[in-house]
Amino acid sequence: MSVEHAGRRCGQLPQGIGDTEHRLATARSAAGATSVERPQVQIEWRLRKVMASRDVWAAKELRELLIQRAGFELSLQAVSDLMKKQPVQVKVATLQALCTTLRCTPNELFGIDTPREVSLADDPDNIEPRGEQ
Protein backbone atom coordinates (compact mmCIF):
# COMPACT_ATOMS: atom_id res chain seq x y z
CA MET A 1 0.00 0.00 0.00
CA SER A 2 1.45 3.35 -0.95
CA VAL A 3 0.52 6.82 0.15
CA GLU A 4 -0.04 9.28 -2.65
CA HIS A 5 0.22 13.06 -2.64
CA ALA A 6 -0.96 15.08 -5.61
CA GLY A 7 -1.02 12.02 -7.82
CA ARG A 8 2.44 10.72 -6.93
CA ARG A 9 3.82 8.25 -4.44
CA CYS A 10 5.68 9.44 -1.35
CA GLY A 11 9.38 9.69 -1.96
CA GLN A 12 8.96 10.70 -5.58
CA LEU A 13 9.79 14.23 -6.56
CA PRO A 14 7.27 16.19 -8.59
CA GLN A 15 8.02 16.19 -12.28
CA GLY A 16 10.63 18.81 -13.05
CA ILE A 17 12.30 18.71 -9.64
CA GLY A 18 15.81 17.30 -9.74
CA ASP A 19 16.35 17.93 -13.43
CA THR A 20 17.15 21.62 -13.16
CA GLU A 21 20.22 21.31 -15.39
CA HIS A 22 18.10 19.70 -18.13
CA ARG A 23 15.34 22.30 -17.85
CA LEU A 24 17.84 25.18 -17.99
CA ALA A 25 19.58 23.71 -21.03
CA THR A 26 16.23 23.16 -22.76
CA ALA A 27 15.12 26.71 -21.98
CA ARG A 28 18.40 28.11 -23.32
CA SER A 29 18.19 26.15 -26.54
CA ALA A 30 14.51 27.05 -27.01
CA ALA A 31 15.33 30.71 -26.58
CA GLY A 32 17.85 30.50 -29.41
CA ALA A 33 20.22 33.34 -30.16
CA THR A 34 18.22 35.81 -28.08
CA SER A 35 19.07 34.07 -24.81
CA VAL A 36 21.53 35.82 -22.53
CA GLU A 37 24.30 33.64 -21.22
CA ARG A 38 25.18 34.56 -17.68
CA PRO A 39 28.85 34.37 -16.76
CA GLN A 40 29.53 31.38 -14.55
CA VAL A 41 32.20 30.68 -12.00
CA GLN A 42 34.55 28.01 -13.30
CA ILE A 43 35.98 25.48 -10.85
CA GLU A 44 39.10 23.49 -11.70
CA TRP A 45 39.95 20.27 -9.82
CA ARG A 46 43.71 20.49 -9.17
CA LEU A 47 44.38 17.22 -7.36
CA ARG A 48 47.05 16.08 -9.84
CA LYS A 49 48.87 19.41 -9.62
CA VAL A 50 48.88 19.31 -5.83
CA MET A 51 50.04 15.68 -5.87
CA ALA A 52 52.87 16.52 -8.29
CA SER A 53 54.01 19.41 -6.12
CA ARG A 54 54.31 16.90 -3.25
CA ASP A 55 56.10 14.34 -5.42
CA VAL A 56 53.14 11.93 -5.37
CA TRP A 57 52.56 10.53 -8.85
CA ALA A 58 50.43 7.37 -8.74
CA ALA A 59 46.95 6.47 -7.52
CA LYS A 60 48.37 3.54 -5.57
CA GLU A 61 50.83 5.85 -3.81
CA LEU A 62 48.09 8.36 -2.90
CA ARG A 63 45.85 5.55 -1.66
CA GLU A 64 48.59 4.29 0.66
CA LEU A 65 49.28 7.80 1.94
CA LEU A 66 45.57 8.36 2.62
CA ILE A 67 45.59 5.26 4.82
CA GLN A 68 48.86 6.13 6.58
CA ARG A 69 48.37 9.85 7.18
CA ALA A 70 44.60 10.23 7.47
CA GLY A 71 43.36 6.72 8.32
CA PHE A 72 41.05 7.05 5.32
CA GLU A 73 40.48 4.20 2.91
CA LEU A 74 39.29 4.55 -0.66
CA SER A 75 39.38 1.92 -3.35
CA LEU A 76 42.17 2.20 -5.88
CA GLN A 77 39.51 2.86 -8.55
CA ALA A 78 38.01 5.72 -6.52
CA VAL A 79 41.44 7.33 -6.07
CA SER A 80 42.16 6.88 -9.76
CA ASP A 81 38.83 8.51 -10.67
CA LEU A 82 39.58 11.48 -8.39
CA MET A 83 42.90 11.92 -10.18
CA LYS A 84 41.64 11.54 -13.74
CA LYS A 85 38.52 13.68 -13.85
CA GLN A 86 36.87 16.52 -12.02
CA PRO A 87 34.38 15.08 -9.53
CA VAL A 88 30.75 16.17 -9.62
CA GLN A 89 30.75 16.22 -5.84
CA VAL A 90 33.27 15.57 -3.07
CA LYS A 91 32.32 14.44 0.40
CA VAL A 92 33.70 16.60 3.19
CA ALA A 93 35.36 13.54 4.76
CA THR A 94 37.18 12.82 1.49
CA LEU A 95 38.24 16.45 1.16
CA GLN A 96 39.55 16.45 4.75
CA ALA A 97 41.48 13.24 4.13
CA LEU A 98 43.03 14.59 0.92
CA CYS A 99 44.03 17.83 2.63
CA THR A 100 45.47 15.97 5.62
CA THR A 101 47.34 13.53 3.39
CA LEU A 102 48.75 16.11 0.99
CA ARG A 103 49.17 18.76 3.69
CA CYS A 104 47.23 21.32 1.70
CA THR A 105 44.07 23.39 1.92
CA PRO A 106 40.85 23.03 -0.08
CA ASN A 107 41.83 26.28 -1.83
CA GLU A 108 44.80 24.47 -3.34
CA LEU A 109 42.64 21.61 -4.58
CA PHE A 110 40.02 23.87 -6.17
CA GLY A 111 40.99 26.57 -8.62
CA ILE A 112 38.28 29.20 -8.88
CA ASP A 113 37.93 31.46 -11.92
CA THR A 114 35.32 34.15 -11.35
CA PRO A 115 34.29 36.10 -14.44
CA ARG A 116 34.73 39.85 -14.00
CA GLU A 117 31.16 40.49 -15.11
CA VAL A 118 29.69 38.59 -12.13
CA SER A 119 28.05 41.02 -9.75
CA LEU A 120 25.21 40.43 -7.31
CA ALA A 121 24.13 44.06 -7.75
CA ASP A 122 23.40 43.45 -11.45
CA ASP A 123 21.38 40.26 -10.86
CA PRO A 124 17.61 40.92 -11.14
CA ASP A 125 16.95 37.54 -9.49
CA ASN A 126 18.75 38.71 -6.35
CA ILE A 127 16.36 41.46 -5.26
CA GLU A 128 15.96 41.62 -1.48
CA PRO A 129 13.29 43.62 0.33
CA ARG A 130 14.83 46.55 2.16
CA GLY A 131 12.34 46.67 5.01
CA GLU A 132 11.88 50.44 4.55
CA GLN A 133 8.29 51.59 4.17
CSV table of C-alpha atoms in Angstrom, one decimal:
chain,number,residue,atom,x,y,z
A,1,MET,CA,0.0,0.0,0.0
A,2,SER,CA,1.5,3.3,-1.0
A,3,VAL,CA,0.5,6.8,0.1
A,4,GLU,CA,0.0,9.3,-2.7
A,5,HIS,CA,0.2,13.1,-2.6
A,6,ALA,CA,-1.0,15.1,-5.6
A,7,GLY,CA,-1.0,12.0,-7.8
A,8,ARG,CA,2.4,10.7,-6.9
A,9,ARG,CA,3.8,8.3,-4.4
A,10,CYS,CA,5.7,9.4,-1.4
A,11,GLY,CA,9.4,9.7,-2.0
A,12,GLN,CA,9.0,10.7,-5.6
A,13,LEU,CA,9.8,14.2,-6.6
A,14,PRO,CA,7.3,16.2,-8.6
A,15,GLN,CA,8.0,16.2,-12.3
A,16,GLY,CA,10.6,18.8,-13.0
A,17,ILE,CA,12.3,18.7,-9.6
A,18,GLY,CA,15.8,17.3,-9.7
A,19,ASP,CA,16.4,17.9,-13.4
A,20,THR,CA,17.2,21.6,-13.2
A,21,GLU,CA,20.2,21.3,-15.4
A,22,HIS,CA,18.1,19.7,-18.1
A,23,ARG,CA,15.3,22.3,-17.8
A,24,LEU,CA,17.8,25.2,-18.0
A,25,ALA,CA,19.6,23.7,-21.0
A,26,THR,CA,16.2,23.2,-22.8
A,27,ALA,CA,15.1,26.7,-22.0
A,28,ARG,CA,18.4,28.1,-23.3
A,29,SER,CA,18.2,26.2,-26.5
A,30,ALA,CA,14.5,27.1,-27.0
A,31,ALA,CA,15.3,30.7,-26.6
A,32,GLY,CA,17.8,30.5,-29.4
A,33,ALA,CA,20.2,33.3,-30.2
A,34,THR,CA,18.2,35.8,-28.1
A,35,SER,CA,19.1,34.1,-24.8
A,36,VAL,CA,21.5,35.8,-22.5
A,37,GLU,CA,24.3,33.6,-21.2
A,38,ARG,CA,25.2,34.6,-17.7
A,39,PRO,CA,28.8,34.4,-16.8
A,40,GLN,CA,29.5,31.4,-14.6
A,41,VAL,CA,32.2,30.7,-12.0
A,42,GLN,CA,34.5,28.0,-13.3
A,43,ILE,CA,36.0,25.5,-10.8
A,44,GLU,CA,39.1,23.5,-11.7
A,45,TRP,CA,40.0,20.3,-9.8
A,46,ARG,CA,43.7,20.5,-9.2
A,47,LEU,CA,44.4,17.2,-7.4
A,48,ARG,CA,47.0,16.1,-9.8
A,49,LYS,CA,48.9,19.4,-9.6
A,50,VAL,CA,48.9,19.3,-5.8
A,51,MET,CA,50.0,15.7,-5.9
A,52,ALA,CA,52.9,16.5,-8.3
A,53,SER,CA,54.0,19.4,-6.1
A,54,ARG,CA,54.3,16.9,-3.3
A,55,ASP,CA,56.1,14.3,-5.4
A,56,VAL,CA,53.1,11.9,-5.4
A,57,TRP,CA,52.6,10.5,-8.9
A,58,ALA,CA,50.4,7.4,-8.7
A,59,ALA,CA,47.0,6.5,-7.5
A,60,LYS,CA,48.4,3.5,-5.6
A,61,GLU,CA,50.8,5.8,-3.8
A,62,LEU,CA,48.1,8.4,-2.9
A,63,ARG,CA,45.8,5.6,-1.7
A,64,GLU,CA,48.6,4.3,0.7
A,65,LEU,CA,49.3,7.8,1.9
A,66,LEU,CA,45.6,8.4,2.6
A,67,ILE,CA,45.6,5.3,4.8
A,68,GLN,CA,48.9,6.1,6.6
A,69,ARG,CA,48.4,9.8,7.2
A,70,ALA,CA,44.6,10.2,7.5
A,71,GLY,CA,43.4,6.7,8.3
A,72,PHE,CA,41.1,7.1,5.3
A,73,GLU,CA,40.5,4.2,2.9
A,74,LEU,CA,39.3,4.6,-0.7
A,75,SER,CA,39.4,1.9,-3.3
A,76,LEU,CA,42.2,2.2,-5.9
A,77,GLN,CA,39.5,2.9,-8.6
A,78,ALA,CA,38.0,5.7,-6.5
A,79,VAL,CA,41.4,7.3,-6.1
A,80,SER,CA,42.2,6.9,-9.8
A,81,ASP,CA,38.8,8.5,-10.7
A,82,LEU,CA,39.6,11.5,-8.4
A,83,MET,CA,42.9,11.9,-10.2
A,84,LYS,CA,41.6,11.5,-13.7
A,85,LYS,CA,38.5,13.7,-13.8
A,86,GLN,CA,36.9,16.5,-12.0
A,87,PRO,CA,34.4,15.1,-9.5
A,88,VAL,CA,30.8,16.2,-9.6
A,89,GLN,CA,30.8,16.2,-5.8
A,90,VAL,CA,33.3,15.6,-3.1
A,91,LYS,CA,32.3,14.4,0.4
A,92,VAL,CA,33.7,16.6,3.2
A,93,ALA,CA,35.4,13.5,4.8
A,94,THR,CA,37.2,12.8,1.5
A,95,LEU,CA,38.2,16.4,1.2
A,96,GLN,CA,39.5,16.4,4.7
A,97,ALA,CA,41.5,13.2,4.1
A,98,LEU,CA,43.0,14.6,0.9
A,99,CYS,CA,44.0,17.8,2.6
A,100,THR,CA,45.5,16.0,5.6
A,101,THR,CA,47.3,13.5,3.4
A,102,LEU,CA,48.7,16.1,1.0
A,103,ARG,CA,49.2,18.8,3.7
A,104,CYS,CA,47.2,21.3,1.7
A,105,THR,CA,44.1,23.4,1.9
A,106,PRO,CA,40.8,23.0,-0.1
A,107,ASN,CA,41.8,26.3,-1.8
A,108,GLU,CA,44.8,24.5,-3.3
A,109,LEU,CA,42.6,21.6,-4.6
A,110,PHE,CA,40.0,23.9,-6.2
A,111,GLY,CA,41.0,26.6,-8.6
A,112,ILE,CA,38.3,29.2,-8.9
A,113,ASP,CA,37.9,31.5,-11.9
A,114,THR,CA,35.3,34.2,-11.3
A,115,PRO,CA,34.3,36.1,-14.4
A,116,ARG,CA,34.7,39.9,-14.0
A,117,GLU,CA,31.2,40.5,-15.1
A,118,VAL,CA,29.7,38.6,-12.1
A,119,SER,CA,28.0,41.0,-9.7
A,120,LEU,CA,25.2,40.4,-7.3
A,121,ALA,CA,24.1,44.1,-7.8
A,122,ASP,CA,23.4,43.5,-11.4
A,123,ASP,CA,21.4,40.3,-10.9
A,124,PRO,CA,17.6,40.9,-11.1
A,125,ASP,CA,16.9,37.5,-9.5
A,126,ASN,CA,18.8,38.7,-6.3
A,127,ILE,CA,16.4,41.5,-5.3
A,128,GLU,CA,16.0,41.6,-1.5
A,129,PRO,CA,13.3,43.6,0.3
A,130,ARG,CA,14.8,46.6,2.2
A,131,GLY,CA,12.3,46.7,5.0
A,132,GLU,CA,11.9,50.4,4.5
A,133,GLN,CA,8.3,51.6,4.2
